[in-house]
PDB file of C-alpha atoms in Angstrom:
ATOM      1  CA  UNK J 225      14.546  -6.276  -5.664  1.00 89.00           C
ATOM      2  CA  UNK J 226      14.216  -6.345  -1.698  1.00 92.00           C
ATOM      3  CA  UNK J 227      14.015 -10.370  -1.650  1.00 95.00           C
ATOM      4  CA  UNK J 228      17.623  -9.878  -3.896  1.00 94.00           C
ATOM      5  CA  UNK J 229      19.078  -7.611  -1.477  1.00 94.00           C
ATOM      6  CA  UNK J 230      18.240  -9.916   1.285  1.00 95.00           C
ATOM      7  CA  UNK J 231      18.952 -12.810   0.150  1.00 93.00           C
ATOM      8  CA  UNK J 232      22.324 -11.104  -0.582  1.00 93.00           C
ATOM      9  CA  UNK J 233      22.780 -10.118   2.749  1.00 92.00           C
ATOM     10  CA  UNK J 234      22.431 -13.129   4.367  1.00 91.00           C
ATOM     11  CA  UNK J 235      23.973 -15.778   1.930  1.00 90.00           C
ATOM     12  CA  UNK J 236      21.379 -17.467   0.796  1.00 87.00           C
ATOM     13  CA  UNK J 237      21.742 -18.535  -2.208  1.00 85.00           C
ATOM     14  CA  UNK J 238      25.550 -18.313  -2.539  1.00 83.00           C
ATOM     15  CA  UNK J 239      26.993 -16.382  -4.739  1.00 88.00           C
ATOM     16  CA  UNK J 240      26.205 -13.004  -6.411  1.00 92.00           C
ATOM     17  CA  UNK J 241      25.935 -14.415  -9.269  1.00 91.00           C
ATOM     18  CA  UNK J 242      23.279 -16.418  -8.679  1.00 92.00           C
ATOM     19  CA  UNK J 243      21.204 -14.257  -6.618  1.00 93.00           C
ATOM     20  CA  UNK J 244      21.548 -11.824  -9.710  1.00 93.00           C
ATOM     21  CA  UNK J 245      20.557 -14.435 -11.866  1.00 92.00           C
ATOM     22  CA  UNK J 246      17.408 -15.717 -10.273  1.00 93.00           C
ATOM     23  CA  UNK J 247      16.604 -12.015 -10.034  1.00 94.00           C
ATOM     24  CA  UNK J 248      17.042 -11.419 -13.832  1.00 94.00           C
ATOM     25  CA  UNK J 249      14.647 -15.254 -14.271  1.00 93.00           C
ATOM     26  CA  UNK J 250      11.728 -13.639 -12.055  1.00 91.00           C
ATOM     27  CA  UNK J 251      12.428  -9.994 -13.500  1.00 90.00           C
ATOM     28  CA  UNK J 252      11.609 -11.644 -16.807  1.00 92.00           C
ATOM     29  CA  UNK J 253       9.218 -14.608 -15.613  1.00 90.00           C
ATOM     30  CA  UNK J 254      11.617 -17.361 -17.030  1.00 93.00           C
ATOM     31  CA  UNK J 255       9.255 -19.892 -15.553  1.00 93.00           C
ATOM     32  CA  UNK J 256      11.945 -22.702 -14.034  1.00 93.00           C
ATOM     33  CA  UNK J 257      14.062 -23.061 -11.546  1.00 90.00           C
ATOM     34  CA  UNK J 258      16.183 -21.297  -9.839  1.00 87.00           C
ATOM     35  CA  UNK J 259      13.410 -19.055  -8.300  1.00 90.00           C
ATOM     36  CA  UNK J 260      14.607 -15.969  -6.148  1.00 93.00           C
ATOM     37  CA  UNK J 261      12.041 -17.379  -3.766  1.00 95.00           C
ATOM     38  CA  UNK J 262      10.610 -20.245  -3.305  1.00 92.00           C
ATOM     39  CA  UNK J 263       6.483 -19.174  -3.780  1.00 93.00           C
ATOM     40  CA  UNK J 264       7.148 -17.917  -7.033  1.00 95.00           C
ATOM     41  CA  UNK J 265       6.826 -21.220  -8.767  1.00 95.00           C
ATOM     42  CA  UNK J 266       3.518 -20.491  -8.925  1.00 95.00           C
ATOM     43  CA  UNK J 267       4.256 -17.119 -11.368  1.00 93.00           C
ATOM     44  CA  UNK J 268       4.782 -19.073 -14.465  1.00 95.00           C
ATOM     45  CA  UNK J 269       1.451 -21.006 -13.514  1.00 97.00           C
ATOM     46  CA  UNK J 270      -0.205 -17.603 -13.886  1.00 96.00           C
ATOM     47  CA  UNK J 271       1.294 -16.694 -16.586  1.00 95.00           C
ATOM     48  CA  UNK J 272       0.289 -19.861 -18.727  1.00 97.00           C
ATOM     49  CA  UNK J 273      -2.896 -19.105 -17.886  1.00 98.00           C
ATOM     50  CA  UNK J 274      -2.949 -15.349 -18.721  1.00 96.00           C
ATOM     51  CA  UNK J 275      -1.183 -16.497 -22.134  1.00 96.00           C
ATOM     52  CA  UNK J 276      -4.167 -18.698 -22.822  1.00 97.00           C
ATOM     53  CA  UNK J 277      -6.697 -15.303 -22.743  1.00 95.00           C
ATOM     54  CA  UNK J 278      -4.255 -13.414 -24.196  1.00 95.00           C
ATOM     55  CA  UNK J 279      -4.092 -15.536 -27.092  1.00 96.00           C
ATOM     56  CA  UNK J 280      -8.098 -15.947 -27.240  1.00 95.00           C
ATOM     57  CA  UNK J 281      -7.927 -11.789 -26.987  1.00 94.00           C
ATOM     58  CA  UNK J 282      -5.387 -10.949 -30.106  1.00 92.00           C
ATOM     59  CA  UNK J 283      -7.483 -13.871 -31.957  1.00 94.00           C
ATOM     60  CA  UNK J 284     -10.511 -12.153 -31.076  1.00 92.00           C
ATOM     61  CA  UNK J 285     -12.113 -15.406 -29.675  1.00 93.00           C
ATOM     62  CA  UNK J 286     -12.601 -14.074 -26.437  1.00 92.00           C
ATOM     63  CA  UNK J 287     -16.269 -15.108 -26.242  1.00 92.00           C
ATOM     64  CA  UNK J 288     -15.033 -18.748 -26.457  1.00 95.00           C
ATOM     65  CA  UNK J 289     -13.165 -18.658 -22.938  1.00 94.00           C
ATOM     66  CA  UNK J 290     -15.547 -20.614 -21.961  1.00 96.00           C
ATOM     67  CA  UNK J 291     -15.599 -23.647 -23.805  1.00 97.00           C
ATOM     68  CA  UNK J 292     -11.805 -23.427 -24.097  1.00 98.00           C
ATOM     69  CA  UNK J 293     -11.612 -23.524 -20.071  1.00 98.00           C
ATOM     70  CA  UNK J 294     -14.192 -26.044 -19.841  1.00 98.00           C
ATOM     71  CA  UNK J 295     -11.954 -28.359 -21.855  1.00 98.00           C
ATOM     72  CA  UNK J 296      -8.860 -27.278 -19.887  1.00 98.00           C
ATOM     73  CA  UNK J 297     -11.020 -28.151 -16.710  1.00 98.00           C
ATOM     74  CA  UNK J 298     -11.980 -31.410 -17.911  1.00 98.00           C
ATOM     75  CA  UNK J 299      -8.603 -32.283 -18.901  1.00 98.00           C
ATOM     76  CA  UNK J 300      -7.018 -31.791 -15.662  1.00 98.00           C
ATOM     77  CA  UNK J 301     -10.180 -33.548 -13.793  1.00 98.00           C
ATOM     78  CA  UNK J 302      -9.583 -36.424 -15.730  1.00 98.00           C
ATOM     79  CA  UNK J 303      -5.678 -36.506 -15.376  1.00 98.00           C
ATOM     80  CA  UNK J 304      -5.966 -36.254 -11.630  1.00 98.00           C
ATOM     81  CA  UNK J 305      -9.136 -38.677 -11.782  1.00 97.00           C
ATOM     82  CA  UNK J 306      -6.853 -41.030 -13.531  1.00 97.00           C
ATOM     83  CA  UNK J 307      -3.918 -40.441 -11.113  1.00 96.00           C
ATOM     84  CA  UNK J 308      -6.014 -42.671  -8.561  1.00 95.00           C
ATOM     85  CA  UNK J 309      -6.432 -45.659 -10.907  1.00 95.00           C
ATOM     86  CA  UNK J 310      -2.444 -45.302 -11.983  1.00 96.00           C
ATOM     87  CA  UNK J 311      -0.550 -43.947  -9.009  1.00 91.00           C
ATOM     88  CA  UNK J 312       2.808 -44.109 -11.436  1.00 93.00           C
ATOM     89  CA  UNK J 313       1.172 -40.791 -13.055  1.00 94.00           C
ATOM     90  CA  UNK J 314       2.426 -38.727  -9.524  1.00 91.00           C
ATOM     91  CA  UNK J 315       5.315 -38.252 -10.984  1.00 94.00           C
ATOM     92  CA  UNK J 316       4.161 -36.847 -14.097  1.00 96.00           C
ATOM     93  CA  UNK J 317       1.513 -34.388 -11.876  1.00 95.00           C
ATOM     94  CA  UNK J 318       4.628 -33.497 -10.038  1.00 93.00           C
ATOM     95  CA  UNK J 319       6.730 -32.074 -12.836  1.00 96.00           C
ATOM     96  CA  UNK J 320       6.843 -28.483 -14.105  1.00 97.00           C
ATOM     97  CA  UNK J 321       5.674 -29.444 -17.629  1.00 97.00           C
ATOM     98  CA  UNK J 322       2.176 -30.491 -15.772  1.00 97.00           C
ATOM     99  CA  UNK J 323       2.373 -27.205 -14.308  1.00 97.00           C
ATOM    100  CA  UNK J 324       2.870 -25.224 -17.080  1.00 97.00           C
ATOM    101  CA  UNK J 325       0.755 -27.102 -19.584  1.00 98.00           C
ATOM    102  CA  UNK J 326      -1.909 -26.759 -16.868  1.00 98.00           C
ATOM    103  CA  UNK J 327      -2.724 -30.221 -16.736  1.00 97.00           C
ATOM    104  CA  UNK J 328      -2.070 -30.165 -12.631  1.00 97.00           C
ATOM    105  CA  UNK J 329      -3.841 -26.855 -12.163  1.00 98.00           C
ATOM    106  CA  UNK J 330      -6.065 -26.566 -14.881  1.00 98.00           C
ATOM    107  CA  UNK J 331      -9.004 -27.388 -12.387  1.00 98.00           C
ATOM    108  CA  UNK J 332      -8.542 -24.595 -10.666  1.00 98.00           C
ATOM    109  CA  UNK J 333      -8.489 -21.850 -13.201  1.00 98.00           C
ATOM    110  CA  UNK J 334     -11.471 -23.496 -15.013  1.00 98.00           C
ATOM    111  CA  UNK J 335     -13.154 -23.302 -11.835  1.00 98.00           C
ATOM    112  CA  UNK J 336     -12.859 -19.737 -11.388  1.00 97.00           C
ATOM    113  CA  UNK J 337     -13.855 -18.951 -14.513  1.00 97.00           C
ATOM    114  CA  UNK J 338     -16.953 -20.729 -14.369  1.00 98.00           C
ATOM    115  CA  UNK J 339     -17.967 -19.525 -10.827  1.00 97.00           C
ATOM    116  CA  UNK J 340     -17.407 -16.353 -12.139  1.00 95.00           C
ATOM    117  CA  UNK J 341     -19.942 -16.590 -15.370  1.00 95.00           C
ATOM    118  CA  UNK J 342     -22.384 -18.433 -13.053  1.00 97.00           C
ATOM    119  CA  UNK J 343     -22.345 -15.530 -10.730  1.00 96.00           C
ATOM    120  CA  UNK J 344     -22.108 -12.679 -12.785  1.00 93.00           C
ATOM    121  CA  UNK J 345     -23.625 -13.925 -16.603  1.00 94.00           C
ATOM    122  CA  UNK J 346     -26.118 -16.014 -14.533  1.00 95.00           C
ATOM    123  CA  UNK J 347     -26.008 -20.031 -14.157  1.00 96.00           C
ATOM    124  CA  UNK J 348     -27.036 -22.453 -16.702  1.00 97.00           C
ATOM    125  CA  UNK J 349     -26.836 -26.307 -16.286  1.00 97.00           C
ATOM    126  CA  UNK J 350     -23.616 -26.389 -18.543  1.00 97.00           C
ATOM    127  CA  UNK J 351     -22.081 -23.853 -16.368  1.00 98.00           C
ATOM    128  CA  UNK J 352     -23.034 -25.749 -13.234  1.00 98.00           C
ATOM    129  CA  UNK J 353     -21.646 -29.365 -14.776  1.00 98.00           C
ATOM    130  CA  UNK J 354     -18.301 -27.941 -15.666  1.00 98.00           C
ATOM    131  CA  UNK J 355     -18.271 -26.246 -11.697  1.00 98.00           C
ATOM    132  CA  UNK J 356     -19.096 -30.064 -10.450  1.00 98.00           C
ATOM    133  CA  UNK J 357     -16.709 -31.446 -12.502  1.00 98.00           C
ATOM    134  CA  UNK J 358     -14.046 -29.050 -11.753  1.00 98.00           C
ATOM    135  CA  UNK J 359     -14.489 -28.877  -7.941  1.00 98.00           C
ATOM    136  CA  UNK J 360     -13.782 -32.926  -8.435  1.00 98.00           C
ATOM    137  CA  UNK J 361     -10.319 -32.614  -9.370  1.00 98.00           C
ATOM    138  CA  UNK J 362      -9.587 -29.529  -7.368  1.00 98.00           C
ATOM    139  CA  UNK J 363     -10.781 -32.161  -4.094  1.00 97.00           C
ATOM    140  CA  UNK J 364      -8.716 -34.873  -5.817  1.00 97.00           C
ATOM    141  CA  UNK J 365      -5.299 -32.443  -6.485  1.00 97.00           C
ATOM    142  CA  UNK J 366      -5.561 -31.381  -2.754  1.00 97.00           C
ATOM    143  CA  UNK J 367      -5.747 -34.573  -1.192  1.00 95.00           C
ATOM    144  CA  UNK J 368      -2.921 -35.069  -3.333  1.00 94.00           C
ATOM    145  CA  UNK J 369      -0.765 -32.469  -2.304  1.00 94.00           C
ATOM    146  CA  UNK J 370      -1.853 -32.612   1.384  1.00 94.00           C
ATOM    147  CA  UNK J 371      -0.819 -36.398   1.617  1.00 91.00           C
ATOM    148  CA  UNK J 372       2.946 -35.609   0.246  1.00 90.00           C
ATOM    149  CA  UNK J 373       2.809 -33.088   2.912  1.00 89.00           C
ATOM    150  CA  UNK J 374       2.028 -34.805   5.798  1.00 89.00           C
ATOM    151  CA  UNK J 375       4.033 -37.697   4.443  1.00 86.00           C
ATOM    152  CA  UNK J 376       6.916 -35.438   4.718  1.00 87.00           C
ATOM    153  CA  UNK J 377       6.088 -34.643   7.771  1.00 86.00           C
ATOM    154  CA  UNK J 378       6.031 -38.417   8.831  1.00 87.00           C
ATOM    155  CA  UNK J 379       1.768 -38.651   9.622  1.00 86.00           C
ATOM    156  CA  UNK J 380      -1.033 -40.102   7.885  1.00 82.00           C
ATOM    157  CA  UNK J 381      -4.078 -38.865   8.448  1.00 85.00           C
ATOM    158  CA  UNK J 382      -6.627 -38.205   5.866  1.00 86.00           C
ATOM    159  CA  UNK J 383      -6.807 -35.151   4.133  1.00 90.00           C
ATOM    160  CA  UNK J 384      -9.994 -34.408   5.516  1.00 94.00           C
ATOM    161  CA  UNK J 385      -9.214 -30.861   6.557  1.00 94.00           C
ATOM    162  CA  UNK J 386      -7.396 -29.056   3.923  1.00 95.00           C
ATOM    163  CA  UNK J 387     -10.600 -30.244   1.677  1.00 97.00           C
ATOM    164  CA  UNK J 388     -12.990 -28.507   3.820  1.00 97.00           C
ATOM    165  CA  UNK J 389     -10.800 -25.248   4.183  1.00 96.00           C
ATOM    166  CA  UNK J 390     -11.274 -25.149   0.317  1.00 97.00           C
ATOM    167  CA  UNK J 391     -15.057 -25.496  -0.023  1.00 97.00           C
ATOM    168  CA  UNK J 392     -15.194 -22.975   2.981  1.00 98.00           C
ATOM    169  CA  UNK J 393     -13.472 -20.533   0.890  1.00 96.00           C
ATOM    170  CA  UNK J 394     -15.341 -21.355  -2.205  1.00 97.00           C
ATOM    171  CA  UNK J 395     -18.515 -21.033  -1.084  1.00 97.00           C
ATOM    172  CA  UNK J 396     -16.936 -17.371   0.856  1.00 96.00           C
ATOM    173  CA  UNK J 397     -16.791 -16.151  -2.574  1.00 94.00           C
ATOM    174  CA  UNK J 398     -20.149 -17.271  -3.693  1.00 95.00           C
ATOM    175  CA  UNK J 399     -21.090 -15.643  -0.664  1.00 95.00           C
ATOM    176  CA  UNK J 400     -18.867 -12.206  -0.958  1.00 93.00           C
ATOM    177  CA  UNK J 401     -20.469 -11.577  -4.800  1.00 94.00           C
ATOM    178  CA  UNK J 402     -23.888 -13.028  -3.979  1.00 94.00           C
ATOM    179  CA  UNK J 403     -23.833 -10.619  -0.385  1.00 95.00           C
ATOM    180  CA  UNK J 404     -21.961  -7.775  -2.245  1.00 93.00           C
ATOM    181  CA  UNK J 405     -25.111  -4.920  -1.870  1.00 94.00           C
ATOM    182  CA  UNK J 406     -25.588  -6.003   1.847  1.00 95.00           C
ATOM    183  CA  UNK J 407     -21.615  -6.025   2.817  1.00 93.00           C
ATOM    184  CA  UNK J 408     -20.853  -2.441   0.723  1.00 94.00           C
ATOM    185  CA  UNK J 409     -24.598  -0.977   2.775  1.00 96.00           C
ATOM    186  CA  UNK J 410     -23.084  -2.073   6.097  1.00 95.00           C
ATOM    187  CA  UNK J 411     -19.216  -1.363   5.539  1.00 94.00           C
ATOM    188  CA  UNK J 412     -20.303   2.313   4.193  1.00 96.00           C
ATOM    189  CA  UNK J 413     -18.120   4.097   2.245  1.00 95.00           C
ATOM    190  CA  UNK J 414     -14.882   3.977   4.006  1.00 95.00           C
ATOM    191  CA  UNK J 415     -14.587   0.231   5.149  1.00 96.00           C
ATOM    192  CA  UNK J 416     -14.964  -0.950   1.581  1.00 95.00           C
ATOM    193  CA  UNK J 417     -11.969   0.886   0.943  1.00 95.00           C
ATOM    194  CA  UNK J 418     -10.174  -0.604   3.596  1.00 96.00           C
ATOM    195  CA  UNK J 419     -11.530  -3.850   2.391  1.00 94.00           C
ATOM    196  CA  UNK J 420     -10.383  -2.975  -0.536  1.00 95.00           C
ATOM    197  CA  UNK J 421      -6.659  -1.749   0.021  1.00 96.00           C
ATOM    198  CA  UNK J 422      -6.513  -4.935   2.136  1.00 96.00           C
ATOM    199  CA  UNK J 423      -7.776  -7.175  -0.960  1.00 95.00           C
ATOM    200  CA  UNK J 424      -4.702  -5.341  -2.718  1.00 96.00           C
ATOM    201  CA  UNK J 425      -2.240  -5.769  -0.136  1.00 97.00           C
ATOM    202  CA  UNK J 426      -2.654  -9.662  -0.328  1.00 96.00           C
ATOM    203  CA  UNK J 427      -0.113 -10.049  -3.264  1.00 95.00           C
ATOM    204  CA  UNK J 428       2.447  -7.976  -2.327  1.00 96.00           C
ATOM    205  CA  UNK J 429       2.309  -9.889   0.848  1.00 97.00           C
ATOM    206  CA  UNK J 430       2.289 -13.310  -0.574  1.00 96.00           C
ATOM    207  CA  UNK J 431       5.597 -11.607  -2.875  1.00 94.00           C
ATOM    208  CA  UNK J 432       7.598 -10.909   0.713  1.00 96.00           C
ATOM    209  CA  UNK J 433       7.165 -12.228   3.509  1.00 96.00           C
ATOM    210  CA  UNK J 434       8.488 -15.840   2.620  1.00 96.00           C
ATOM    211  CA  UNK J 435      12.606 -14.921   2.289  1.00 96.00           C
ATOM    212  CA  UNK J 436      12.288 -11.425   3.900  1.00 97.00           C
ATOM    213  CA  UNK J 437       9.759 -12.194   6.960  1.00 97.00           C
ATOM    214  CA  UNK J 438      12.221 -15.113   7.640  1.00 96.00           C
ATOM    215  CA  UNK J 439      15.187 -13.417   7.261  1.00 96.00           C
ATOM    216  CA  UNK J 440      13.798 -10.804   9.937  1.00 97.00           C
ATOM    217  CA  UNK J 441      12.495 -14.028  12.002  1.00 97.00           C
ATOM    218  CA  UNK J 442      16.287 -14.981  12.501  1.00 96.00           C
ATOM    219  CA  UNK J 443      18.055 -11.964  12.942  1.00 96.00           C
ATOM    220  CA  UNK J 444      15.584 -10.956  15.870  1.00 97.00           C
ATOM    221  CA  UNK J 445      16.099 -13.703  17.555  1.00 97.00           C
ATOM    222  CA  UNK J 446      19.757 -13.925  17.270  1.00 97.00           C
ATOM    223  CA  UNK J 447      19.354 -10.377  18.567  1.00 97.00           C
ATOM    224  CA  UNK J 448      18.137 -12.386  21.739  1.00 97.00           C
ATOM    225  CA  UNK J 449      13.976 -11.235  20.936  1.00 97.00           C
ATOM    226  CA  UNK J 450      11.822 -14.531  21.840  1.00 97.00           C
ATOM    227  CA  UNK J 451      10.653 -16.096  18.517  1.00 97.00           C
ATOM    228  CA  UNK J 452       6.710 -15.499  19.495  1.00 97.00           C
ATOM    229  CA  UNK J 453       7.517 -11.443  19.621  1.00 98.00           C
ATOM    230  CA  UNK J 454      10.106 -12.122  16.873  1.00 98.00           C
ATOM    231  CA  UNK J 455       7.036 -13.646  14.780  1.00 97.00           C
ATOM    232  CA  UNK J 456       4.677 -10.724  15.555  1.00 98.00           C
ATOM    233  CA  UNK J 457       7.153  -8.143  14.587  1.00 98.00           C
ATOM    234  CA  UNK J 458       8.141  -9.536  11.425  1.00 98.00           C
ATOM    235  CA  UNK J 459       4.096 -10.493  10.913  1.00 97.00           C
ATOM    236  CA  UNK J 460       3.544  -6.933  11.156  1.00 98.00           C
ATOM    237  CA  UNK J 461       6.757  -5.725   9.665  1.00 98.00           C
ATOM    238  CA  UNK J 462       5.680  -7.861   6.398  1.00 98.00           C
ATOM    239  CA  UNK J 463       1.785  -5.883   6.244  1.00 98.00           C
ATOM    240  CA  UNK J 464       3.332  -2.766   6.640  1.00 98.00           C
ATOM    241  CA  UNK J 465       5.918  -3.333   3.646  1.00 97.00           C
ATOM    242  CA  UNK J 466       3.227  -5.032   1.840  1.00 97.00           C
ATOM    243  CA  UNK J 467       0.912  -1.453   2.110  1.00 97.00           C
ATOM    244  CA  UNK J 468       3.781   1.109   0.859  1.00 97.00           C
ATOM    245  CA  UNK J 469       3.972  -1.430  -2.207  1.00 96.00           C
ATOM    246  CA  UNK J 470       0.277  -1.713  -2.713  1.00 97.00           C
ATOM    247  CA  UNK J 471       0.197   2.456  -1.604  1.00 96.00           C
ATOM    248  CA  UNK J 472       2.663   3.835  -3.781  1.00 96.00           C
ATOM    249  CA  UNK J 473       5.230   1.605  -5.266  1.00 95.00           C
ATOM    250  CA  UNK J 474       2.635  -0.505  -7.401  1.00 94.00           C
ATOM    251  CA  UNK J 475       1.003   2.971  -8.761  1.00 95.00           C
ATOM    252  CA  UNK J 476       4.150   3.926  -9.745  1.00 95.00           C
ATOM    253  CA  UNK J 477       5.293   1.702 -11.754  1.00 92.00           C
ATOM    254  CA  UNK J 478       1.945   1.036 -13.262  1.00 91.00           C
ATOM    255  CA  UNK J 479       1.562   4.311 -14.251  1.00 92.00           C
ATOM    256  CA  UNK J 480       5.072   4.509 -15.548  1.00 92.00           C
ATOM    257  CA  UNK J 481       4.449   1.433 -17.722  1.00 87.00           C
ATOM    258  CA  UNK J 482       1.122   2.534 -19.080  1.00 86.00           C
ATOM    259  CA  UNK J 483       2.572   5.882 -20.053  1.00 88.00           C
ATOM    260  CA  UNK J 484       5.543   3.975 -22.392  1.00 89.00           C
ATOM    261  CA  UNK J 485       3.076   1.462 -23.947  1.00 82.00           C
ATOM    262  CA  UNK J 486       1.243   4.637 -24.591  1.00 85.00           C
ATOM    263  CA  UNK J 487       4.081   6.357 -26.596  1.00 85.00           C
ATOM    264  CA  UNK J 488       4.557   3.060 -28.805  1.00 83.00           C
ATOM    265  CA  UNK J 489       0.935   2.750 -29.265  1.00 74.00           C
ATOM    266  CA  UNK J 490       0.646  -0.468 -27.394  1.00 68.00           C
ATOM    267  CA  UNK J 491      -1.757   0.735 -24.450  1.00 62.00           C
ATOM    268  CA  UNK J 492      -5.019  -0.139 -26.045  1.00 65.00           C
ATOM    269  CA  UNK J 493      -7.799  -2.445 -25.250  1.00 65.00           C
ATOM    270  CA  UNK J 494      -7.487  -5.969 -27.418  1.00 62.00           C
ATOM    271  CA  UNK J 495     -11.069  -6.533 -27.212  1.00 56.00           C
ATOM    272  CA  UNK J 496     -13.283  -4.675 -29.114  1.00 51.00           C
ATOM    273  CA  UNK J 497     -16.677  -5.892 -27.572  1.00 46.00           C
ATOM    274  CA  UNK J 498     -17.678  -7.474 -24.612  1.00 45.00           C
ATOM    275  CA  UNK J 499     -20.720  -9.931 -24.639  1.00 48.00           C
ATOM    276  CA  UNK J 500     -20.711 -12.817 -22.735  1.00 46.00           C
ATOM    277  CA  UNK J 501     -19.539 -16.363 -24.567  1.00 49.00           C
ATOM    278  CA  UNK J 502     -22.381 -18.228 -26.110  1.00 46.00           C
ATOM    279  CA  UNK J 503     -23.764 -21.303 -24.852  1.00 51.00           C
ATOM    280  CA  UNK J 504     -21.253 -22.307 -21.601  1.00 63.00           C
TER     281      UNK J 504
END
């Protein structure tokens, strides 16, 4: 609602109509274009995803998530994998439909399912292959979408860094569950809840800042503020937004929402047991 009253405001998208339109699209995750703002192509990606285990969930197949997202996984690995021995295929892993079949992405999601059973369930060798295989065309899709960056941005350097970032932040996580009794000893009681509200502010954040920290950004400036301070004081601006959302708007409406589902019998649990999936 605040990105539509901004982008209102200052014109953005033209008329009211469609600013009220790609409101109504996100309001109801219509997952193409137009988009309200611009990161939240990346909604319907989720979405696909969370369709997949809700499907597995109302079929009560749940314990096969992983050998369903081991063949998503491979799939995408092997469409990327095959994107460097066919270049014409870019276009294809550029489209929505590879988006939202999970062809382009699939890699990813795969791979944090299977870190996750490794970590928690315990590692096997199957587990471990499909992590290998995954982290392949995770490395290959990034390279890939680093090099049509910095094309549009007329260099040409290898992709060499945005690689690395990811395994840094891979092996973070390893490192945050593995580490998770040593961090919560040392943080005591009240940093992991500020660890924790932070963790929770991240989405909110990722939600805002693009249309409304920019928006802020310009009309500082134009106010005559120099863009560094106008930076910081939309930076800070966007965290403190993004805590009243994670603080009390989020709680609100959750609770709202659970209590209707409630009424019409909908707020119940669609898995009846959970043991960990056989084999992978």
């Amino acid at each position: 609602m605040l990105t539509a009253l901004v982008s209102l405001a200052i014109g953005r998208m033209g008329s009211v109509r469609h600013v009220l339109r790609a409101y109504l699209d996100c309001v109801l995750f219509v997952p193409v274009e137009p988009w309200l703002d611009g990161v939240y192509w990346t909604l319907g990606v989720e979405i696909a995803f969370y369709a997949l285990v809700f499907a597995l969930l109302r079929l009560g197949r749940f314990r096969s998530i992983g050998p369903v997202c081991a063949a998503v996984g491979a799939a995408s690995t092997l469409f990327w994998v095959a994107t460097l021995a066919v270049p014409s295929l870019g276009a294809l892993a550029a489209s929505r439909v590879a988006e939202l079949t999970l062809l382009r992405h699939g890699c990813f999601f795969a791979l944090g399912v299977f870190l996750w059973l490794s970590l928690v369930k315990g590692p096997t060798a199957g587990r471990l292959c499909v992590i290998a295989v995954c982290a392949v065309g995770a490395l290959v899709e990034i390279g890939d979408a680093a090099e049509s960056f910095l094309f549009q941005m007329s260099r040409s350097e290898a992709p060499l860094l945005p690689r690395l970032v990811f395994a840094v932040r891979v092996l973070m996580i390893v490192a945050s569950v593995r580490g998770n009794a040593w961090l919560r000893a040392r943080l005591g009681e009240r940093g992991c809840a500020l660890a924790r509200r932070l963790g929770l502010m991240t989405y909110p954040l990722y939600l805002l800042h693009n249309v409304n920290g920019a928006a802020l950004i310009h009309r500082l400036v134009g106010a005559g503020v120099p863009p560094y301070a106008a930076l910081v004081a939309a930076w800070g601006a966007m965290l403190l937004l993004s805590f009243a959302v994670m603080r009390w708007a989020e709680p609100f409406v959750r609770g709202r929402l659970s209590a209707t589902l409630d009424r019409i019998g909908l707020d119940r649990p669609l898995l009846a047991e959970s043991r960990p999936a056989p084999g992978l």
